[in-house]
PDB file of C-alpha atoms and ligand atoms in Angstrom:
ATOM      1  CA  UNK A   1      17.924 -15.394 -19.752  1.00  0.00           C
ATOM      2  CA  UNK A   2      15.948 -18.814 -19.800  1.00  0.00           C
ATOM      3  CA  UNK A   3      17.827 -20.076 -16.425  1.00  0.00           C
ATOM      4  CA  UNK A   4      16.180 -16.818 -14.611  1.00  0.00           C
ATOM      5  CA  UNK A   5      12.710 -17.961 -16.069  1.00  0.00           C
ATOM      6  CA  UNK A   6      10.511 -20.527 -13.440  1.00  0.00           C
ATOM      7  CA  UNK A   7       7.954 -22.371 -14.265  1.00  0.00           C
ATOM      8  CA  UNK A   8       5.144 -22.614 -11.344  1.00  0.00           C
ATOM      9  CA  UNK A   9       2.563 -25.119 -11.829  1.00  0.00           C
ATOM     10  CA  UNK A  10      -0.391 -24.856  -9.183  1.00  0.00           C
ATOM     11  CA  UNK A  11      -2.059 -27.569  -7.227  1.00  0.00           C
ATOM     12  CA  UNK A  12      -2.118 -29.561 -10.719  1.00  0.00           C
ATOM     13  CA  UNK A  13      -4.751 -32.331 -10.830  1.00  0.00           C
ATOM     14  CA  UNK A  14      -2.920 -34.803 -13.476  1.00  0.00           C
ATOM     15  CA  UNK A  15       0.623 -35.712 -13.066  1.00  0.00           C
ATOM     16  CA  UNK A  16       0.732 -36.193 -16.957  1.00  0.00           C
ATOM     17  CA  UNK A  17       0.259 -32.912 -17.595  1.00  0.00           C
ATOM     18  CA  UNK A  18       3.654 -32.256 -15.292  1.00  0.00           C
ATOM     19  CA  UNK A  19       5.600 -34.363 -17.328  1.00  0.00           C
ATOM     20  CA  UNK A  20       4.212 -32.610 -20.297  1.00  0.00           C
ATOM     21  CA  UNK A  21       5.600 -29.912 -19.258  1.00  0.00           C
ATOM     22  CA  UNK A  22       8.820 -30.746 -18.415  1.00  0.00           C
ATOM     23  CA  UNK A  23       9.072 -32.251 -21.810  1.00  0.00           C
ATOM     24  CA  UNK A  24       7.685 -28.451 -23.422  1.00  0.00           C
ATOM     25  CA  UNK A  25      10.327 -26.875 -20.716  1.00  0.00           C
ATOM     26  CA  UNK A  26      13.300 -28.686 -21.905  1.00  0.00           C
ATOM     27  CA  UNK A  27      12.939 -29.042 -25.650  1.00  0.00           C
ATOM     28  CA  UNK A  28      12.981 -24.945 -25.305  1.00  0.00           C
ATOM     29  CA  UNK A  29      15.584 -24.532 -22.608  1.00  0.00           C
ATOM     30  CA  UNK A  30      14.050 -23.914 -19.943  1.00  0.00           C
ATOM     31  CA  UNK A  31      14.991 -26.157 -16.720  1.00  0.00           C
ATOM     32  CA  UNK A  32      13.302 -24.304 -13.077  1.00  0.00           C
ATOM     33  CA  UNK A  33       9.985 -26.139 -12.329  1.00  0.00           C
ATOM     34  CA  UNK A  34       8.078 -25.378  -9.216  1.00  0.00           C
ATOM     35  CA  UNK A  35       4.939 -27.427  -8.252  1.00  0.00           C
ATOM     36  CA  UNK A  36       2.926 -25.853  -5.537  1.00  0.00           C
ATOM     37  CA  UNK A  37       0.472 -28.835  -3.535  1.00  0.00           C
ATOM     38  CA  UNK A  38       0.535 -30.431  -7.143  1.00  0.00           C
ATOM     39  CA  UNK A  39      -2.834 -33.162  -5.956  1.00  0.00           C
ATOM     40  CA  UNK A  40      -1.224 -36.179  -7.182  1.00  0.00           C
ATOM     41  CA  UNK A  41       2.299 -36.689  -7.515  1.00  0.00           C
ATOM     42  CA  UNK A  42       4.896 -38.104  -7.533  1.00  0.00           C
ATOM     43  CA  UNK A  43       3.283 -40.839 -10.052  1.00  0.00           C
ATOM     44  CA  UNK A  44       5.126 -42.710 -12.460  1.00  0.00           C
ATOM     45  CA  UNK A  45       2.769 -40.971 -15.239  1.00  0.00           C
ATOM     46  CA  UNK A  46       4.555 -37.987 -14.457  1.00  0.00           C
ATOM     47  CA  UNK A  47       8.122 -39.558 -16.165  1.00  0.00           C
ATOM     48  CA  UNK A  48       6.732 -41.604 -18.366  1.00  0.00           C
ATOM     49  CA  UNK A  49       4.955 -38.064 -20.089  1.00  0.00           C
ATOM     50  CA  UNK A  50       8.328 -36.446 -19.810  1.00  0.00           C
ATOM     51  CA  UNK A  51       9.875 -38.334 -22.301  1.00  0.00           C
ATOM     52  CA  UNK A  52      13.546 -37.971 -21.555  1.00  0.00           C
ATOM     53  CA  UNK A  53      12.853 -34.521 -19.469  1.00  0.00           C
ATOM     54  CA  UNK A  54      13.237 -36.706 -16.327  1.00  0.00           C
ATOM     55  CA  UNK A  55      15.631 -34.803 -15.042  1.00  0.00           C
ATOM     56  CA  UNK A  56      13.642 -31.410 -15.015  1.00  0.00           C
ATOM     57  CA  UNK A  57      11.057 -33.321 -12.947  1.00  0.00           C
ATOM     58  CA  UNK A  58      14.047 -34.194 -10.531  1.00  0.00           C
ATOM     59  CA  UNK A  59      15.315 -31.074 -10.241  1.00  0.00           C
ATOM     60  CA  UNK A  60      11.737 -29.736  -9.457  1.00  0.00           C
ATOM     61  CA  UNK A  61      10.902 -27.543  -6.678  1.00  0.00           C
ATOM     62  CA  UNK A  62       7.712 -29.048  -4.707  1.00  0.00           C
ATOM     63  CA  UNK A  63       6.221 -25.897  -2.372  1.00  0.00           C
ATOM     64  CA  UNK A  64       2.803 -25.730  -0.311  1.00  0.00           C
ATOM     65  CA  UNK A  65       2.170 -22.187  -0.867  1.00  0.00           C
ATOM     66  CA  UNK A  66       2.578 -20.077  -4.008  1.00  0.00           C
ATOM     67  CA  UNK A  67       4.749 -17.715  -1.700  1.00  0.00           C
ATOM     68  CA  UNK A  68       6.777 -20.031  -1.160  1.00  0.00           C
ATOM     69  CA  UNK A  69       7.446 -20.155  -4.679  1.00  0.00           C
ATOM     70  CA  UNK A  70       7.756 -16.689  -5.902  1.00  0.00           C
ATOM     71  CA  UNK A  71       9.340 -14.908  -2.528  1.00  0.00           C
ATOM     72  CA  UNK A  72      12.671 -13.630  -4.733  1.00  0.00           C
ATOM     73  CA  UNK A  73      11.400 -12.857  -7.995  1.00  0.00           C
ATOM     74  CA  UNK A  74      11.008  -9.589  -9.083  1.00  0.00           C
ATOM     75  CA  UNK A  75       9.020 -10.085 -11.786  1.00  0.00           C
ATOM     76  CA  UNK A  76       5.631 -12.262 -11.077  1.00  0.00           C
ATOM     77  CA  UNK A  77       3.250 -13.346 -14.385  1.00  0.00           C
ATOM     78  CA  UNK A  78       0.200 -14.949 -14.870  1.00  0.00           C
ATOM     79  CA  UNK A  79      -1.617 -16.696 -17.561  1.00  0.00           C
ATOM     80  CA  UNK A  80      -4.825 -16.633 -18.247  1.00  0.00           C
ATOM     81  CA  UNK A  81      -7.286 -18.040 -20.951  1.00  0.00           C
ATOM     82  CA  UNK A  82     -10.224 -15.382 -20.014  1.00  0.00           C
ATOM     83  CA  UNK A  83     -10.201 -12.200 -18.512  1.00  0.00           C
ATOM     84  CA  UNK A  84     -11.049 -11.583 -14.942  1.00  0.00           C
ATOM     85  CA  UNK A  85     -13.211  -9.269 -12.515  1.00  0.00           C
ATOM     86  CA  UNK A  86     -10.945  -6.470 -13.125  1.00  0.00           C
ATOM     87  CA  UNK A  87      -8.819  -5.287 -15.901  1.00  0.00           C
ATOM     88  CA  UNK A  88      -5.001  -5.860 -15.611  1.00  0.00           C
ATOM     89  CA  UNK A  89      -2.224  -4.986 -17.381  1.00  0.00           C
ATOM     90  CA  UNK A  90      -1.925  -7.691 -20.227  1.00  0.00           C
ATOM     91  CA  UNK A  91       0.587  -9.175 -22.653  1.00  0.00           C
ATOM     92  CA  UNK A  92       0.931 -11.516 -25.558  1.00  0.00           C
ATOM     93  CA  UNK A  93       3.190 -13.976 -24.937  1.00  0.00           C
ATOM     94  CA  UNK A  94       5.887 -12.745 -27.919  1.00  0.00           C
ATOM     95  CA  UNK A  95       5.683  -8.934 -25.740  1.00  0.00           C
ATOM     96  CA  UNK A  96       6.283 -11.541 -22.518  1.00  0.00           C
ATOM     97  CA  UNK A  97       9.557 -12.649 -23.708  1.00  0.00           C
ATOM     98  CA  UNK A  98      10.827  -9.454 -25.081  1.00  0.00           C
ATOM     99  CA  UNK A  99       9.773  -8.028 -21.673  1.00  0.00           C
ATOM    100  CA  UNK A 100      11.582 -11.199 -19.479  1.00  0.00           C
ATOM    101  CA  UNK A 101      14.435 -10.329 -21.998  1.00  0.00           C
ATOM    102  CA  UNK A 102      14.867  -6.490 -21.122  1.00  0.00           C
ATOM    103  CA  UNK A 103      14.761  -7.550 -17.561  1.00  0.00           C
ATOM    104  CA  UNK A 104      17.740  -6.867 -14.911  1.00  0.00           C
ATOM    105  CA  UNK A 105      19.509  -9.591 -13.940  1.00  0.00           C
ATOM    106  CA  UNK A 106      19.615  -9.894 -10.226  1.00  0.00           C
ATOM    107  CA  UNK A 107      16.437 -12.129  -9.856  1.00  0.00           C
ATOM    108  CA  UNK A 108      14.181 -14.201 -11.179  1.00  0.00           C
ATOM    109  CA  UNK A 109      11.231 -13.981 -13.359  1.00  0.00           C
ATOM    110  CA  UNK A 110       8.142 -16.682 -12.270  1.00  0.00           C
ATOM    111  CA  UNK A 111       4.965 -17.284 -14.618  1.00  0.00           C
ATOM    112  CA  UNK A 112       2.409 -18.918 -12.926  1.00  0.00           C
ATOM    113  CA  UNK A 113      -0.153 -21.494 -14.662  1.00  0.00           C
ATOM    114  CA  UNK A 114      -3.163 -22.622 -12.791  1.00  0.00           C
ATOM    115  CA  UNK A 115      -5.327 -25.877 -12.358  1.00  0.00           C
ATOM    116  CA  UNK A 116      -6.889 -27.790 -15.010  1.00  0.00           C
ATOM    117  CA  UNK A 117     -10.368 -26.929 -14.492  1.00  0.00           C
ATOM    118  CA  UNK A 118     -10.290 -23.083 -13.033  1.00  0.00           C
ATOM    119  CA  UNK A 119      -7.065 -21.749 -13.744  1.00  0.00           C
ATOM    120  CA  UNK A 120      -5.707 -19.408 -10.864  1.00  0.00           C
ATOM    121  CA  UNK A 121      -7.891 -17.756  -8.384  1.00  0.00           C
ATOM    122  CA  UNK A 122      -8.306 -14.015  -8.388  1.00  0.00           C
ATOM    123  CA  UNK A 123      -6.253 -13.624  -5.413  1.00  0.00           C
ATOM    124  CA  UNK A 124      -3.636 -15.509  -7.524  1.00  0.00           C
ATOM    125  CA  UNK A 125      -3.800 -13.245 -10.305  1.00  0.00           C
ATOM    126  CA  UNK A 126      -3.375  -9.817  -7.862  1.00  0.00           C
ATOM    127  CA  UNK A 127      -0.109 -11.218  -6.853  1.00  0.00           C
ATOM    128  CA  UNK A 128       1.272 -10.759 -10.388  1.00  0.00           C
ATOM    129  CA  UNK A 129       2.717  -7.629 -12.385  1.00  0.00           C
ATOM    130  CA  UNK A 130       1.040  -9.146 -15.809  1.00  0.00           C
ATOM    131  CA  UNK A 131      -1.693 -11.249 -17.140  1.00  0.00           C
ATOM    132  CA  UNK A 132      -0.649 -13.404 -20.534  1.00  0.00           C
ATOM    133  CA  UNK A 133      -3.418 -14.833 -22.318  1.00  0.00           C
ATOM    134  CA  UNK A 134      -2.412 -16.900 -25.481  1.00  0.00           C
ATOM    135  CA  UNK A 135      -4.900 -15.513 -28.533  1.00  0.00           C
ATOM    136  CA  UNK A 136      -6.914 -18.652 -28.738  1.00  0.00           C
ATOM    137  CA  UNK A 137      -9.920 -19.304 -30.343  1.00  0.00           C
ATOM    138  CA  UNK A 138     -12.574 -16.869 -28.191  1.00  0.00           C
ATOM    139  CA  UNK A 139     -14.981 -19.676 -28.576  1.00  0.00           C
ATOM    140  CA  UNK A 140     -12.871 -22.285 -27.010  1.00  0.00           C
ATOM    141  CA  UNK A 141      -9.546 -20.551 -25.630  1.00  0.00           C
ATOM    142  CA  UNK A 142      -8.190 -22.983 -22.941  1.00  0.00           C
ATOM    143  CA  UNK A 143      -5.118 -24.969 -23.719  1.00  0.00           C
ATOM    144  CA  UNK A 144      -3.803 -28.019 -22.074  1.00  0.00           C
ATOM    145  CA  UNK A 145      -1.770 -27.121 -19.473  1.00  0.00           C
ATOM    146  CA  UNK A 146       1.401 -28.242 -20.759  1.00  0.00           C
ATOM    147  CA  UNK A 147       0.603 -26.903 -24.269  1.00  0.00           C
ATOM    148  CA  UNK A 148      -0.164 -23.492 -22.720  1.00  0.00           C
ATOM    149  CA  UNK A 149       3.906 -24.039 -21.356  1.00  0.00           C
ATOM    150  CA  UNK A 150       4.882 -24.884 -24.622  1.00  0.00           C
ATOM    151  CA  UNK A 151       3.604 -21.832 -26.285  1.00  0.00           C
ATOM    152  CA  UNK A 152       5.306 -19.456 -24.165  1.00  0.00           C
ATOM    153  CA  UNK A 153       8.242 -21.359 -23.804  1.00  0.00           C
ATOM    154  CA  UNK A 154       8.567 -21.363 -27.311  1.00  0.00           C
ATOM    155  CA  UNK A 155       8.462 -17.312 -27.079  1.00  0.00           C
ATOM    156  CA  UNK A 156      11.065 -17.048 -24.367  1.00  0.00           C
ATOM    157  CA  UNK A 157      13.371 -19.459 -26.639  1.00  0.00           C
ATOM    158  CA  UNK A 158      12.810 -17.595 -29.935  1.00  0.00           C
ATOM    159  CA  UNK A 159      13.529 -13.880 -27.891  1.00  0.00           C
ATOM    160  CA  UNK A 160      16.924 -15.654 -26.092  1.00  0.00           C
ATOM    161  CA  UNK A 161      18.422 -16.432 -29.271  1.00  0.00           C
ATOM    162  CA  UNK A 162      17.617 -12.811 -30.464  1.00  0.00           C
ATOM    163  CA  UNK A 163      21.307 -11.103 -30.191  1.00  0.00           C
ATOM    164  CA  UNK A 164      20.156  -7.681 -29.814  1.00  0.00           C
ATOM    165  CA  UNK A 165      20.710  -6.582 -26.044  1.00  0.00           C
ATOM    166  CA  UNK A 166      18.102  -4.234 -24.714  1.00  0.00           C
ATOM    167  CA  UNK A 167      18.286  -4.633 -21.268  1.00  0.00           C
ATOM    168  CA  UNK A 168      16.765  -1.909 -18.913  1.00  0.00           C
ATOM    169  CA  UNK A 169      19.604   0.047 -16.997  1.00  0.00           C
ATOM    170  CA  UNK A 170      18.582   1.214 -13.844  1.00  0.00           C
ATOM    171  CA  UNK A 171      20.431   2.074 -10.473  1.00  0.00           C
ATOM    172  CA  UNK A 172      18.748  -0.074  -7.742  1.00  0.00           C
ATOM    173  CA  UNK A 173      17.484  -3.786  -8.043  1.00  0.00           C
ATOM    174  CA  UNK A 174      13.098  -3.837  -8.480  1.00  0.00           C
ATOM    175  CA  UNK A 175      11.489  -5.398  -5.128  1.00  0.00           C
ATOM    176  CA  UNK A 176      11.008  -9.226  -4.990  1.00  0.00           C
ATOM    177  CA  UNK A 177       7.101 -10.432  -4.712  1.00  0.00           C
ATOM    178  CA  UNK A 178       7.794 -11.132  -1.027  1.00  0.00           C
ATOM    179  CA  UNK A 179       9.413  -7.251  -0.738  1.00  0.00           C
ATOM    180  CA  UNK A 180       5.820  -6.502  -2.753  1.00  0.00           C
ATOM    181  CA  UNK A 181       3.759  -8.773   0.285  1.00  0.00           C
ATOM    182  CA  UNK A 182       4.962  -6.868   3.193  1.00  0.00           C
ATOM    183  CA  UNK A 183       4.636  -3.260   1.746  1.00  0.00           C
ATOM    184  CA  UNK A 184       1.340  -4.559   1.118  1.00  0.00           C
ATOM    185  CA  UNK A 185       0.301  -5.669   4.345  1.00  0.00           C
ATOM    186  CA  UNK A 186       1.866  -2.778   6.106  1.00  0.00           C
ATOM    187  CA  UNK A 187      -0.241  -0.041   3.670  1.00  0.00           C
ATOM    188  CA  UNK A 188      -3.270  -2.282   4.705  1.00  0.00           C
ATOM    189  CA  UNK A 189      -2.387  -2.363   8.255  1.00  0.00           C
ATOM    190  CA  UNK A 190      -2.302   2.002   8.128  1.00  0.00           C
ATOM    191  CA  UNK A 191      -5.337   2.568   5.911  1.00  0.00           C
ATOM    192  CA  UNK A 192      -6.983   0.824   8.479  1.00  0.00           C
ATOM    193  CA  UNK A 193      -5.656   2.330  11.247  1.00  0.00           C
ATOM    194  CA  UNK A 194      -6.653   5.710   9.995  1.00  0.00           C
ATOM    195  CA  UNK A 195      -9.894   4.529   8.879  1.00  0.00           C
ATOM    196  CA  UNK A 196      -9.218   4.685   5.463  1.00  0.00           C
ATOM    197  CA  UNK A 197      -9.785   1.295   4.522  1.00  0.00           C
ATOM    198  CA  UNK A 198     -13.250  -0.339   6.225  1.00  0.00           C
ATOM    199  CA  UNK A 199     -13.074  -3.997   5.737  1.00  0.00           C
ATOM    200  CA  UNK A 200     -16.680  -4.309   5.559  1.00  0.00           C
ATOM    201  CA  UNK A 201     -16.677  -2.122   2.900  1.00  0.00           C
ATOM    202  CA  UNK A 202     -13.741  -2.724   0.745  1.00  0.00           C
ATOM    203  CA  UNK A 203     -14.243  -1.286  -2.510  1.00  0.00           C
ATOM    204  CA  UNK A 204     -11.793  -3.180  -3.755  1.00  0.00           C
ATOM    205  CA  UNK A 205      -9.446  -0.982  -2.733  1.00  0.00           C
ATOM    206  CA  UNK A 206      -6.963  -3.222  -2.049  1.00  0.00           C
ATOM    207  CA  UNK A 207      -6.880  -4.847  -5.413  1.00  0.00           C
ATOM    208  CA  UNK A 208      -6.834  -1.604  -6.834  1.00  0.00           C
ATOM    209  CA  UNK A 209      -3.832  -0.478  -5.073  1.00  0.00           C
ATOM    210  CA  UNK A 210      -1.935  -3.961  -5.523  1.00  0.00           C
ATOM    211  CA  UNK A 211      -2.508  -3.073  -9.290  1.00  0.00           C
ATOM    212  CA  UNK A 212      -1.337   1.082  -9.277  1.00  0.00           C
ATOM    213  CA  UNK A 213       2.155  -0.818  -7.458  1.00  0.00           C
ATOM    214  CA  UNK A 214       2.721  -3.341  -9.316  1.00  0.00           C
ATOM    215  CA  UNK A 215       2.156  -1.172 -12.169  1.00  0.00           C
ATOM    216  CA  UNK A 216       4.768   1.397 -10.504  1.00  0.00           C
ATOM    217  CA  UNK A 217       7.276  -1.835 -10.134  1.00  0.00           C
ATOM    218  CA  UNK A 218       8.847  -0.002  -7.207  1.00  0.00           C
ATOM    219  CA  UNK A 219      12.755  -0.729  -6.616  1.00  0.00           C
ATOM    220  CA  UNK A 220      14.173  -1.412  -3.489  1.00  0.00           C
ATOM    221  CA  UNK A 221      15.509   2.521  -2.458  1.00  0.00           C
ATOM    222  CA  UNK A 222      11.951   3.212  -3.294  1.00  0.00           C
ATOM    223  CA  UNK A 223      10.293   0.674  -0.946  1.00  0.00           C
ATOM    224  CA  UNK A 224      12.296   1.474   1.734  1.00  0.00           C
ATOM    225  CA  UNK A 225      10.790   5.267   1.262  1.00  0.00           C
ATOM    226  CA  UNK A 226       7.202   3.948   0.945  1.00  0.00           C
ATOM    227  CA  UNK A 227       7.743   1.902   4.190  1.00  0.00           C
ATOM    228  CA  UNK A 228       9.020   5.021   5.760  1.00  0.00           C
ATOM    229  CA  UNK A 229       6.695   7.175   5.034  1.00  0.00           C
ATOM    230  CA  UNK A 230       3.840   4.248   6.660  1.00  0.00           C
ATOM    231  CA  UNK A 231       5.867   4.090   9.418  1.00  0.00           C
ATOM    232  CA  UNK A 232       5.867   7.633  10.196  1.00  0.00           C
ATOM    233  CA  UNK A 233       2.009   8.162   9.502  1.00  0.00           C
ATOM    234  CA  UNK A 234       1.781   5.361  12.544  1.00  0.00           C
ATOM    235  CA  UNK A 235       4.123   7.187  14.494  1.00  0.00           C
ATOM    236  CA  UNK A 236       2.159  10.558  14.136  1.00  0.00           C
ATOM    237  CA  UNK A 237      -0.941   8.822  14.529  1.00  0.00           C
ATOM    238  CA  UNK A 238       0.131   7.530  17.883  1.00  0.00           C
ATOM    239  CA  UNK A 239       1.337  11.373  19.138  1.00  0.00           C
ATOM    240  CA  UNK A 240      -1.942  12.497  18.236  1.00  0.00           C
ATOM    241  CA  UNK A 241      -3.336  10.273  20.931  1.00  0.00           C
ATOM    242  CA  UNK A 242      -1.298  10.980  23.580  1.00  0.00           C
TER     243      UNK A 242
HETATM  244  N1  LIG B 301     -10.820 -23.793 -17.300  1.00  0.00           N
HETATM  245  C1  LIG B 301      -9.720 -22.997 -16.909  1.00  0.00           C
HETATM  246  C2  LIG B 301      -8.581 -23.167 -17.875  1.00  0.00           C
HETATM  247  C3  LIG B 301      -7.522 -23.955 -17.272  1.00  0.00           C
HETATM  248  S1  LIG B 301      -6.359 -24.434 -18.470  1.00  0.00           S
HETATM  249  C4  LIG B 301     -10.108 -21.535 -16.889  1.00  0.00           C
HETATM  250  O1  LIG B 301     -11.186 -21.226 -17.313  1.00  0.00           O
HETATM  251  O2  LIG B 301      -9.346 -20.696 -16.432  1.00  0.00           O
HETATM  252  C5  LIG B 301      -4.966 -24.661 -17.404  1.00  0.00           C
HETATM  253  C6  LIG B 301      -3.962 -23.550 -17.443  1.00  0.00           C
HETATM  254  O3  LIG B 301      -3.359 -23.474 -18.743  1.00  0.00           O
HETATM  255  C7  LIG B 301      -4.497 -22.158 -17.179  1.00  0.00           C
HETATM  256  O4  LIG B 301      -4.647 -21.887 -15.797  1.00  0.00           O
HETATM  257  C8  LIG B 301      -3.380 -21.314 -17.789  1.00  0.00           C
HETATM  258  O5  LIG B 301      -2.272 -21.316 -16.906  1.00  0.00           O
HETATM  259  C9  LIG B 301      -3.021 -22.123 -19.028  1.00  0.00           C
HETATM  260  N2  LIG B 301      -3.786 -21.694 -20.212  1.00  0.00           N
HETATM  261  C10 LIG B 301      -4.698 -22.398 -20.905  1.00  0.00           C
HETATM  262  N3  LIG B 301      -5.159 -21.690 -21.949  1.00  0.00           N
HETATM  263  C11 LIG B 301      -4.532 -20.497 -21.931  1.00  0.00           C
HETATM  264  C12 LIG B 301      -4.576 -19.324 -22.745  1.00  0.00           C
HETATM  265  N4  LIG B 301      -5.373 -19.220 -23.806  1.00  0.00           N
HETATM  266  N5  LIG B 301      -3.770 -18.298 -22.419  1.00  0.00           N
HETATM  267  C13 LIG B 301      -2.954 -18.355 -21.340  1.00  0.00           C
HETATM  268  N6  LIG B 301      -2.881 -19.429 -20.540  1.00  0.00           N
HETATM  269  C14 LIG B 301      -3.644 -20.503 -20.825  1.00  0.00           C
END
């Protein structure tokens, strides 16, 4: 279970705090790092706060885009120390790791964790099936980075030596967050095209329909259907006009 789990720092200002958590990954078992545009690194301040983790930090993934970074997992989380314009499905991190545990096993899980002074963007937090906010303090709720890994490494490490198996059985493997982009894009593409969706007047829609399908965690039979059924509204649509 904890060699499925990755780690994705993003665009992180101090390259102590990487080490950190390296350090936080591998006293719990936990070994994928990814570090999207981290702003300073490599920097011997980096190993030197890993302690003898060095070899996380050398296995590391470095990635310019957060796609880049997630494009085969099937399950995307991200963690939070406030909540954000609009609800989203939530978990503690103990209900994390009993969910990461009752996942199938044919791809990877990523949790996200944002910059040191704002945290991921909105459009960061819409690419991802759940929001994990640690219960802090309300009055001052925002962890060090590589504490914040700590804590729900800790989780993932206590539910992974839990022997009790509940792992979801289901028939068809879920779509990966790249699988997730393109549907999408393409339902964008449509609503548009049948003036559904008016980009100067969004509503949010978008968002809101990002959330109802990642909610629905689609697998991959039933992506295939949704993309069908997009394709064929464009293919009527273009009859129509001839
Ligand atoms: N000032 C930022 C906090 C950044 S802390 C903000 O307001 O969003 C750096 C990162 O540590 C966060 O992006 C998040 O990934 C993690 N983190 C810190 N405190 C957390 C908490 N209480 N719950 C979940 N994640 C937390």
């Amino acid at each position: 279970m904890l060699d499925r789990v990755r780690i994705v720092l993003i665009n992180t200002s101090h390259p102590g705090n990487i080490g950190s958590a390296a350090r936080a990954m591998k006293t719990m078992g936990l070994s994928q790092l990814y570090l999207v545009s981290p702003l300073d690194y490599p920097n011997p301040k980096a190993q030197e706060m890993s302690s003898g983790a060095v070899d996380i930090l050398e296995n590391a993934i470095q990635v310019d885009s957060l796609d880049e970074a997630i494009a085969d997992c099937s399950l995307v989380l991200g963690t939070s120390a406030r909540s954000r314009a609009i609800p989203w499905p939530m978990l503690t991190p103990k209900d994390m790791a009993k969910k990461i545990k009752a996942e199938q096993e044919q791809a990877d899980v990523a949790i996200l964790f944002g910059r040191e002074q704002s945290g991921l963007t909105n459009e960061e937090l819409q690419r991802c099936h759940w929001h994990i906010q640690i219960p802090a303090n309300p009055d001052y709720s925002s962890l060090n980075l590589a504490a914040a890994v700590q804590v729900l490494a800790y989780e993932l490490r206590v539910a992974s030596l839990d022997q009790t198996n509940d792992m979801e059985e289901w028939d068809y493997r879920l779509a990966t967050a790249d699988e997730m982009e393109k549907f999408f894009n393409h339902l964008q593409e449509v609503l548009i095209e049948i003036d559904f969706l008016k980009l100067n007047a969004p509503r949010k829609l978008m968002t809101r329909l990002r959330r109802l399908y990642f909610r629905a965690r689609p697998d991959i039979m039933e992506m295939n259907i949704l993309r069908g059924m997009l394709r064929a509204v464009q293919e009527a649509k273009l009859l129509k006009k001839e």
